[in-house]
Amino acid sequence: MSDFILALTGGIGGAKLCLGLQRVLAPGALRIIVNTGDDFEHLGLAISPDIDTTVYTLAGLANCELGWGRKDETWTFMEVLQTLGGPAWFRLGDGDLAMHIERTRRRAAGETLTDITADLAHRLGVPSRVIPMSDDPVRTVVGTAAGELAFQEYFVRERCGPAVTALRFQGAQAANISGAAAASLHDASLQAIVIAPSNPYLSIDPALAVPGMRAALRARGAPVIAVSPIIGDSAVKGPTAKIMRELGLAPSPLTVLEHYRGLIDGIVLDERDAGLAKHIHIPARVCDTLMRSLEDRERVARAVLTLALELRC
Ligand code: GDP
């Protein structure tokens, strides 16, 4: 078996680093465990937003303007659906729709999300292995003052507006880590585990809530390295900093570090936060972690891999 790096990711932020890792590693030397807490059923379709963002990004098919979905997308389905009075709050492009329909068809025929994801990613030309955290349903539920919202209702329909009072991961306790994730975590060729700069509370915690995931992350003794999604006191994109404030947490890379305490062996911080390094008592590496270009993604990937190498020595 060849050596590989295993990343744990959510959607947009995490996928940026995964693309950088894929570009600097040998083909096939990256495996990615993806959050499925955002998954939901809509219009009778099985939708896995973080898996699709990861697959589209790694296949070079992602829509960079929208930040989700496929590039060069058309919207006939949505236009007709809207005319017919159907729900239009969750937008599905015509090409994207094929992914959800095919996934739903294969699920109904009895295939696992793991097998379907592996095959669809392969067909789209992704050289890395994209692995759902679990084949069992885990659903992130967002507590707000006005009651609980299913994740996509909160994230897309309400545009992250309501203040978050609590988060829970329905089904997580009864879920199992997917077989491919467990096998990767215990594989002797695993060189390092990377917690991507994804939302720790919405994208990484659902995976950590599946029984045995934390223990499995530590089991092989491969170094676990996180990249902070917080730069200064802000998220690069999305509601991470807002949610932290609402949950009474200071948005800071130090809070992210604290959140992953006991799980990670090293952290990559943004150069704007270099001054915090003196408060960090695990190995840290500082670089410009803002990933706008492909070169940026490769630079952050190299910083992670360099730290991993140091930690293995
Ligand atoms: P989502 O599931 O689509 O919300 O995406 P993720 O959870 O994977 O990513 C959201 C997080 O990515 C946010 O906390 C952002 O701050 C972070 N993020 C996005 N782009 C960058 C970047 O270029 N650099 C760093 N360090 N974090 C980023």
PDB file of C-alpha atoms in Angstrom, residues 142-306:
ATOM      1  CA  VAL A 142     -29.574  24.061  14.822  1.00  0.00           C
ATOM      2  CA  GLY A 143     -31.156  25.372  18.022  1.00  0.00           C
ATOM      3  CA  THR A 144     -32.414  28.977  17.869  1.00  0.00           C
ATOM      4  CA  ALA A 145     -34.562  31.146  20.153  1.00  0.00           C
ATOM      5  CA  ALA A 146     -37.506  30.400  17.834  1.00  0.00           C
ATOM      6  CA  GLY A 147     -36.970  26.624  18.008  1.00  0.00           C
ATOM      7  CA  GLU A 148     -34.917  24.053  16.139  1.00  0.00           C
ATOM      8  CA  LEU A 149     -34.159  24.213  12.430  1.00  0.00           C
ATOM      9  CA  ALA A 150     -32.893  21.469  10.146  1.00  0.00           C
ATOM     10  CA  PHE A 151     -29.422  22.455   8.976  1.00  0.00           C
ATOM     11  CA  GLN A 152     -30.322  23.520   5.429  1.00  0.00           C
ATOM     12  CA  GLU A 153     -33.324  25.497   6.685  1.00  0.00           C
ATOM     13  CA  TYR A 154     -30.927  27.433   8.904  1.00  0.00           C
ATOM     14  CA  PHE A 155     -28.060  27.695   6.416  1.00  0.00           C
ATOM     15  CA  VAL A 156     -29.789  28.278   3.094  1.00  0.00           C
ATOM     16  CA  ARG A 157     -33.429  29.196   3.718  1.00  0.00           C
ATOM     17  CA  GLU A 158     -32.746  31.489   6.715  1.00  0.00           C
ATOM     18  CA  ARG A 159     -29.250  32.481   5.460  1.00  0.00           C
ATOM     19  CA  CYS A 160     -27.739  31.828   8.907  1.00  0.00           C
ATOM     20  CA  GLY A 161     -29.798  34.734  10.297  1.00  0.00           C
ATOM     21  CA  PRO A 162     -31.197  33.275  13.546  1.00  0.00           C
ATOM     22  CA  ALA A 163     -28.838  33.338  16.534  1.00  0.00           C
ATOM     23  CA  VAL A 164     -27.607  29.832  17.326  1.00  0.00           C
ATOM     24  CA  THR A 165     -28.245  28.666  20.890  1.00  0.00           C
ATOM     25  CA  ALA A 166     -27.248  25.009  20.513  1.00  0.00           C
ATOM     26  CA  LEU A 167     -26.215  22.394  17.967  1.00  0.00           C
ATOM     27  CA  ARG A 168     -26.964  18.711  17.961  1.00  0.00           C
ATOM     28  CA  PHE A 169     -26.240  15.890  15.556  1.00  0.00           C
ATOM     29  CA  GLN A 170     -29.339  13.762  15.285  1.00  0.00           C
ATOM     30  CA  GLY A 171     -28.543  10.096  14.674  1.00  0.00           C
ATOM     31  CA  ALA A 172     -24.836  10.452  15.457  1.00  0.00           C
ATOM     32  CA  GLN A 173     -24.915   8.286  18.577  1.00  0.00           C
ATOM     33  CA  ALA A 174     -26.470   5.402  16.653  1.00  0.00           C
ATOM     34  CA  ALA A 175     -24.249   5.893  13.587  1.00  0.00           C
ATOM     35  CA  ASN A 176     -21.131   3.978  12.653  1.00  0.00           C
ATOM     36  CA  ILE A 177     -18.053   5.400  11.003  1.00  0.00           C
ATOM     37  CA  SER A 178     -18.180   4.364   7.345  1.00  0.00           C
ATOM     38  CA  GLY A 179     -16.143   1.254   6.613  1.00  0.00           C
ATOM     39  CA  ALA A 180     -13.839   3.136   4.225  1.00  0.00           C
ATOM     40  CA  ALA A 181     -13.203   5.869   6.809  1.00  0.00           C
ATOM     41  CA  ALA A 182     -12.461   3.324   9.540  1.00  0.00           C
ATOM     42  CA  ALA A 183     -10.163   1.322   7.235  1.00  0.00           C
ATOM     43  CA  SER A 184      -8.270   4.493   6.254  1.00  0.00           C
ATOM     44  CA  LEU A 185      -7.898   5.598   9.866  1.00  0.00           C
ATOM     45  CA  HIS A 186      -6.378   2.231  10.809  1.00  0.00           C
ATOM     46  CA  ASP A 187      -4.254   1.808   7.677  1.00  0.00           C
ATOM     47  CA  ALA A 188      -0.518   1.441   8.331  1.00  0.00           C
ATOM     48  CA  SER A 189       0.212   3.662   5.306  1.00  0.00           C
ATOM     49  CA  LEU A 190      -1.561   6.655   6.857  1.00  0.00           C
ATOM     50  CA  GLN A 191       1.071   9.395   7.221  1.00  0.00           C
ATOM     51  CA  ALA A 192      -0.887  12.300   8.694  1.00  0.00           C
ATOM     52  CA  ILE A 193      -4.422  13.488   9.371  1.00  0.00           C
ATOM     53  CA  VAL A 194      -5.414  17.029   8.450  1.00  0.00           C
ATOM     54  CA  ILE A 195      -8.408  18.803   9.933  1.00  0.00           C
ATOM     55  CA  ALA A 196      -9.198  21.241   7.136  1.00  0.00           C
ATOM     56  CA  PRO A 197     -10.085  24.901   7.809  1.00  0.00           C
ATOM     57  CA  SER A 198     -13.772  24.008   7.912  1.00  0.00           C
ATOM     58  CA  ASN A 199     -16.334  25.262  10.400  1.00  0.00           C
ATOM     59  CA  PRO A 200     -15.370  23.352  13.592  1.00  0.00           C
ATOM     60  CA  TYR A 201     -18.933  23.400  14.953  1.00  0.00           C
ATOM     61  CA  LEU A 202     -20.964  22.706  11.798  1.00  0.00           C
ATOM     62  CA  SER A 203     -18.575  20.744   9.593  1.00  0.00           C
ATOM     63  CA  ILE A 204     -16.076  18.889  11.796  1.00  0.00           C
ATOM     64  CA  ASP A 205     -18.068  18.267  14.990  1.00  0.00           C
ATOM     65  CA  PRO A 206     -20.693  16.086  13.237  1.00  0.00           C
ATOM     66  CA  ALA A 207     -17.910  13.637  12.286  1.00  0.00           C
ATOM     67  CA  LEU A 208     -16.366  13.813  15.767  1.00  0.00           C
ATOM     68  CA  ALA A 209     -19.820  13.035  17.233  1.00  0.00           C
ATOM     69  CA  VAL A 210     -19.923   9.613  15.553  1.00  0.00           C
ATOM     70  CA  PRO A 211     -18.867   7.098  18.239  1.00  0.00           C
ATOM     71  CA  GLY A 212     -15.294   5.981  17.860  1.00  0.00           C
ATOM     72  CA  MET A 213     -14.234   8.747  15.450  1.00  0.00           C
ATOM     73  CA  ARG A 214     -12.084  10.612  17.974  1.00  0.00           C
ATOM     74  CA  ALA A 215     -10.405   7.406  19.156  1.00  0.00           C
ATOM     75  CA  ALA A 216      -9.845   6.292  15.553  1.00  0.00           C
ATOM     76  CA  LEU A 217      -8.236   9.640  14.683  1.00  0.00           C
ATOM     77  CA  ARG A 218      -5.659   8.978  17.396  1.00  0.00           C
ATOM     78  CA  ALA A 219      -5.326   5.240  16.922  1.00  0.00           C
ATOM     79  CA  ARG A 220      -2.514   5.018  14.369  1.00  0.00           C
ATOM     80  CA  GLY A 221      -0.311   7.583  16.000  1.00  0.00           C
ATOM     81  CA  ALA A 222      -0.140   9.582  12.767  1.00  0.00           C
ATOM     82  CA  PRO A 223       0.129  13.310  13.539  1.00  0.00           C
ATOM     83  CA  VAL A 224      -3.165  15.214  13.461  1.00  0.00           C
ATOM     84  CA  ILE A 225      -2.859  18.792  12.215  1.00  0.00           C
ATOM     85  CA  ALA A 226      -5.573  21.460  12.056  1.00  0.00           C
ATOM     86  CA  VAL A 227      -5.629  24.558   9.876  1.00  0.00           C
ATOM     87  CA  SER A 228      -7.461  27.447  11.520  1.00  0.00           C
ATOM     88  CA  PRO A 229     -10.579  28.648   9.679  1.00  0.00           C
ATOM     89  CA  ILE A 230     -10.426  31.824  11.764  1.00  0.00           C
ATOM     90  CA  ILE A 231      -8.006  34.578  10.804  1.00  0.00           C
ATOM     91  CA  GLY A 232      -7.779  37.358  13.393  1.00  0.00           C
ATOM     92  CA  ASP A 233     -11.307  37.502  14.775  1.00  0.00           C
ATOM     93  CA  SER A 234     -13.096  36.680  11.517  1.00  0.00           C
ATOM     94  CA  ALA A 235     -14.064  33.758   9.354  1.00  0.00           C
ATOM     95  CA  VAL A 236     -12.923  34.035   5.747  1.00  0.00           C
ATOM     96  CA  LYS A 237     -16.454  33.187   4.652  1.00  0.00           C
ATOM     97  CA  GLY A 238     -19.642  31.902   6.241  1.00  0.00           C
ATOM     98  CA  PRO A 239     -21.054  31.974   9.750  1.00  0.00           C
ATOM     99  CA  THR A 240     -18.212  30.442  11.810  1.00  0.00           C
ATOM    100  CA  ALA A 241     -17.319  33.640  13.712  1.00  0.00           C
ATOM    101  CA  LYS A 242     -20.983  34.629  14.105  1.00  0.00           C
ATOM    102  CA  ILE A 243     -21.849  31.222  15.582  1.00  0.00           C
ATOM    103  CA  MET A 244     -18.861  31.378  17.923  1.00  0.00           C
ATOM    104  CA  ARG A 245     -20.039  34.724  19.289  1.00  0.00           C
ATOM    105  CA  GLU A 246     -23.595  33.447  19.640  1.00  0.00           C
ATOM    106  CA  LEU A 247     -22.339  30.417  21.565  1.00  0.00           C
ATOM    107  CA  GLY A 248     -20.344  32.714  23.867  1.00  0.00           C
ATOM    108  CA  LEU A 249     -16.965  31.873  22.354  1.00  0.00           C
ATOM    109  CA  ALA A 250     -14.372  34.438  21.263  1.00  0.00           C
ATOM    110  CA  PRO A 251     -13.691  34.078  17.527  1.00  0.00           C
ATOM    111  CA  SER A 252      -9.946  33.451  17.575  1.00  0.00           C
ATOM    112  CA  PRO A 253      -7.584  30.745  16.356  1.00  0.00           C
ATOM    113  CA  LEU A 254      -6.934  30.105  20.084  1.00  0.00           C
ATOM    114  CA  THR A 255     -10.593  29.107  20.530  1.00  0.00           C
ATOM    115  CA  VAL A 256     -10.258  26.739  17.575  1.00  0.00           C
ATOM    116  CA  LEU A 257      -7.122  25.301  19.183  1.00  0.00           C
ATOM    117  CA  GLU A 258      -8.980  24.853  22.476  1.00  0.00           C
ATOM    118  CA  HIS A 259     -11.861  23.191  20.643  1.00  0.00           C
ATOM    119  CA  TYR A 260      -9.497  20.571  19.203  1.00  0.00           C
ATOM    120  CA  ARG A 261      -7.508  20.140  22.427  1.00  0.00           C
ATOM    121  CA  GLY A 262      -6.422  16.532  22.954  1.00  0.00           C
ATOM    122  CA  LEU A 263      -7.122  15.710  19.319  1.00  0.00           C
ATOM    123  CA  ILE A 264      -4.472  17.612  17.379  1.00  0.00           C
ATOM    124  CA  ASP A 265      -0.677  17.519  17.544  1.00  0.00           C
ATOM    125  CA  GLY A 266      -0.058  20.663  15.517  1.00  0.00           C
ATOM    126  CA  ILE A 267      -1.779  23.683  14.049  1.00  0.00           C
ATOM    127  CA  VAL A 268      -1.275  25.918  11.025  1.00  0.00           C
ATOM    128  CA  LEU A 269      -2.096  29.539  11.763  1.00  0.00           C
ATOM    129  CA  ASP A 270      -2.389  32.519   9.504  1.00  0.00           C
ATOM    130  CA  GLU A 271       0.612  34.867   9.407  1.00  0.00           C
ATOM    131  CA  ARG A 272      -1.675  37.678  10.627  1.00  0.00           C
ATOM    132  CA  ASP A 273      -1.955  35.684  13.863  1.00  0.00           C
ATOM    133  CA  ALA A 274       1.794  35.070  14.273  1.00  0.00           C
ATOM    134  CA  GLY A 275       1.654  36.992  17.561  1.00  0.00           C
ATOM    135  CA  LEU A 276      -0.518  34.248  19.064  1.00  0.00           C
ATOM    136  CA  ALA A 277       2.174  31.592  18.598  1.00  0.00           C
ATOM    137  CA  LYS A 278       3.575  32.331  22.072  1.00  0.00           C
ATOM    138  CA  HIS A 279       0.238  31.227  23.607  1.00  0.00           C
ATOM    139  CA  ILE A 280       0.254  27.935  21.726  1.00  0.00           C
ATOM    140  CA  HIS A 281       1.872  24.992  23.426  1.00  0.00           C
ATOM    141  CA  ILE A 282       1.764  22.512  20.567  1.00  0.00           C
ATOM    142  CA  PRO A 283       3.883  22.750  17.391  1.00  0.00           C
ATOM    143  CA  ALA A 284       2.544  25.521  15.182  1.00  0.00           C
ATOM    144  CA  ARG A 285       3.427  26.739  11.738  1.00  0.00           C
ATOM    145  CA  VAL A 286       2.567  30.160  10.418  1.00  0.00           C
ATOM    146  CA  CYS A 287       1.812  30.986   6.790  1.00  0.00           C
ATOM    147  CA  ASP A 288      -0.542  33.065   4.698  1.00  0.00           C
ATOM    148  CA  THR A 289      -3.585  30.765   4.890  1.00  0.00           C
ATOM    149  CA  LEU A 290      -5.904  32.890   2.762  1.00  0.00           C
ATOM    150  CA  MET A 291      -6.601  30.657  -0.238  1.00  0.00           C
ATOM    151  CA  ARG A 292      -7.675  32.740  -3.218  1.00  0.00           C
ATOM    152  CA  SER A 293      -5.592  31.205  -5.994  1.00  0.00           C
ATOM    153  CA  LEU A 294      -4.421  27.690  -6.775  1.00  0.00           C
ATOM    154  CA  GLU A 295      -0.921  28.704  -5.667  1.00  0.00           C
ATOM    155  CA  ASP A 296      -2.390  29.776  -2.293  1.00  0.00           C
ATOM    156  CA  ARG A 297      -4.038  26.374  -1.880  1.00  0.00           C
ATOM    157  CA  GLU A 298      -0.749  24.629  -2.688  1.00  0.00           C
ATOM    158  CA  ARG A 299       1.171  26.872  -0.261  1.00  0.00           C
ATOM    159  CA  VAL A 300      -1.128  26.017   2.655  1.00  0.00           C
ATOM    160  CA  ALA A 301      -1.015  22.328   1.692  1.00  0.00           C
ATOM    161  CA  ARG A 302       2.803  22.418   1.742  1.00  0.00           C
ATOM    162  CA  ALA A 303       2.806  24.124   5.151  1.00  0.00           C
ATOM    163  CA  VAL A 304       0.595  21.350   6.517  1.00  0.00           C
ATOM    164  CA  LEU A 305       2.755  18.617   4.998  1.00  0.00           C
ATOM    165  CA  THR A 306       5.972  20.207   6.274  1.00  0.00           C
TER     166      THR A 306
END
